Coordinates of C-alpha atoms in Angstrom, one line a residue:
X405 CA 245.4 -93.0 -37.5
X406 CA 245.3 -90.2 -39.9
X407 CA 247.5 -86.4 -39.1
X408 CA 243.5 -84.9 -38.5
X409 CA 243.2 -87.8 -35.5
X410 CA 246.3 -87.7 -34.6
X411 CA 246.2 -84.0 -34.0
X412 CA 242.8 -84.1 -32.1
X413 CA 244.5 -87.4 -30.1
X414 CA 247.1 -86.0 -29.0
X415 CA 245.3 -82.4 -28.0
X416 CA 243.1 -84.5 -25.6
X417 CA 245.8 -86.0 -23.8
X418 CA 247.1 -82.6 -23.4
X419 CA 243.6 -81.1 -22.1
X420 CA 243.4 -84.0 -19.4
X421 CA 247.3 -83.2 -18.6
X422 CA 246.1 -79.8 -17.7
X423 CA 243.5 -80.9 -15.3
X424 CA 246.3 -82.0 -12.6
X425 CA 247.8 -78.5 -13.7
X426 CA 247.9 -76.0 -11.0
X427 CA 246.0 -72.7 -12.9
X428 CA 248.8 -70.9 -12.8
X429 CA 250.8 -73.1 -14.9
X430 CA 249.2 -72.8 -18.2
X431 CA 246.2 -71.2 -19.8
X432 CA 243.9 -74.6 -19.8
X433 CA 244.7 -75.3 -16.4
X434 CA 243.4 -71.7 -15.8
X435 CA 240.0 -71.7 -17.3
X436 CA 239.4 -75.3 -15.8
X437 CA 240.0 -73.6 -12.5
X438 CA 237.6 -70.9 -13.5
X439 CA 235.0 -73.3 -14.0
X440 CA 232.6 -74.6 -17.0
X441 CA 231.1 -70.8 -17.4
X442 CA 234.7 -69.2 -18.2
X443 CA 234.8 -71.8 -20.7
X444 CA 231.7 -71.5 -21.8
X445 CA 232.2 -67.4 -22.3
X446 CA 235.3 -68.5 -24.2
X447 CA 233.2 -71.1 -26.2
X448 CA 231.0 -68.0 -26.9
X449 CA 233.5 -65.5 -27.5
X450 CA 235.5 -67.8 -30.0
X451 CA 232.0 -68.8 -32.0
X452 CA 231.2 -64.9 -32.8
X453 CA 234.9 -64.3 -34.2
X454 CA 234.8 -66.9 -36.0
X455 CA 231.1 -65.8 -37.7
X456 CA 232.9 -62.6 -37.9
X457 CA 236.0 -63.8 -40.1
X458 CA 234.0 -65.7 -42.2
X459 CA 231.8 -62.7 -43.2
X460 CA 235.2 -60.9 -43.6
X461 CA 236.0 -62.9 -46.6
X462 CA 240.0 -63.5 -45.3
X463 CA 240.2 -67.3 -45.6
X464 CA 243.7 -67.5 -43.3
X465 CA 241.6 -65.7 -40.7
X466 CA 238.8 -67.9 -40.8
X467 CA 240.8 -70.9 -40.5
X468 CA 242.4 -69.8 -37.3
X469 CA 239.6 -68.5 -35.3
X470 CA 237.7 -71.9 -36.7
X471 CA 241.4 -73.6 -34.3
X472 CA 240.3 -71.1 -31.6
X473 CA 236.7 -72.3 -31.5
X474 CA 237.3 -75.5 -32.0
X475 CA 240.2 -75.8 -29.3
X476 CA 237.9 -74.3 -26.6
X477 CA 235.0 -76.4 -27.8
X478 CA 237.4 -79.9 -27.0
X479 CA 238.4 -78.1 -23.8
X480 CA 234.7 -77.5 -22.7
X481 CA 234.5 -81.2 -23.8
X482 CA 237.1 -82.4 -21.9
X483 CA 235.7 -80.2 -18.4
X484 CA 232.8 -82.5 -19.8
X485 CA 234.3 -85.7 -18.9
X486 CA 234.3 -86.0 -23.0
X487 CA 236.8 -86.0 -25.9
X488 CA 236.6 -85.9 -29.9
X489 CA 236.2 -89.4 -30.2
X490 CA 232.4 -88.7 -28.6
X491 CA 231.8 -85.7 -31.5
X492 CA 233.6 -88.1 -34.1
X493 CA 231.5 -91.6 -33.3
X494 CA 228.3 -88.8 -33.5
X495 CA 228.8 -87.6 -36.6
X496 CA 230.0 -91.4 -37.5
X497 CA 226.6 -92.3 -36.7
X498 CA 225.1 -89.3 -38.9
X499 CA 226.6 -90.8 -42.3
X500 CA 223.8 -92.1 -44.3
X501 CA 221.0 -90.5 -42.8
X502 CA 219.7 -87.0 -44.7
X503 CA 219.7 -83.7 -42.3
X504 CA 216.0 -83.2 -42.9
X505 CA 215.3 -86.8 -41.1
X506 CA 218.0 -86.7 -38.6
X507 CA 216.6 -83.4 -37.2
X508 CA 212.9 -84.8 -37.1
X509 CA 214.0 -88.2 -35.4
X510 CA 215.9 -85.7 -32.8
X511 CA 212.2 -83.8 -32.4
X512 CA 210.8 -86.9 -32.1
X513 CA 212.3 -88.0 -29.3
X514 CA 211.8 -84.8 -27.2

C-alpha cells in the first residue's frame, strides 16, 4: 500500500468510527447526525472554495481546501454506504479508455 492509500485507508476507518459516535463527540459524527443534506451543503461549500483558491493563484491554499473538499467528499461517501476504494476501482476502470469515448458510452447508456 502506498502513503496516498494508506492515508485514504486509514481516513475511512475513521469516518465509519464516527458513525457509532454520539454527534456531540466530534465533528463527523455531527454532520452524519445532521443528515446527507448537511453534508451535502458542506460538499458544496468546500467545492466553491476550492474553485476560489485555485483562481487565486496561492498554490498552499489550493492544496488545502482541495483536503477540505476531498475529506467531505469521502465523508458524503461513507454516509453513502461507500469508501475510496469505490472512486479508486472507477477511475481504475477509466485507464485506457479516452474522455471523449468514456463520456459517450456513459450517454449511451442513459
Amino acid at each position: 500500500m502506498t502513503g496516498g492509500d494508506a492515508v485514504l485507508s486509514e481516513l475511512a476507518r475513521v469516518l465509519e468510527e464516527r458513525k457509532q459516535a454520539a454527534p456531540d463527540s466530534s465533528y463527523v459524527a455531527g454532520l452524519y447526525a445532521k443528515g446527507l443534506d448537511a453534508i451535502l451543503k458542506k460538499v458544496g461549500e468546500e467545492a466553491t472554495e476550492t474553485v476560489i483558491a485555485a483562481k487565486g493563484g496561492d498554490a498552499a491554499q489550493l492544496v488545502h481546501e482541495t483536503a477540505d473538499l476531498w475529506f467531505h467528499c469521502l465523508v458524503m461517501l461513507a454516509h453513502q454506504g461507500l469508501g475510496p476504494e469505490d472512486v479508486l476501482a472507477e477511475l481504475q476502470r477509466r485507464f485506457g479508455v479516452s474522455g471523449i469515448d468514456e463520456k459517450a458510452g456513459r450517454a449511451a447508456n442513459k
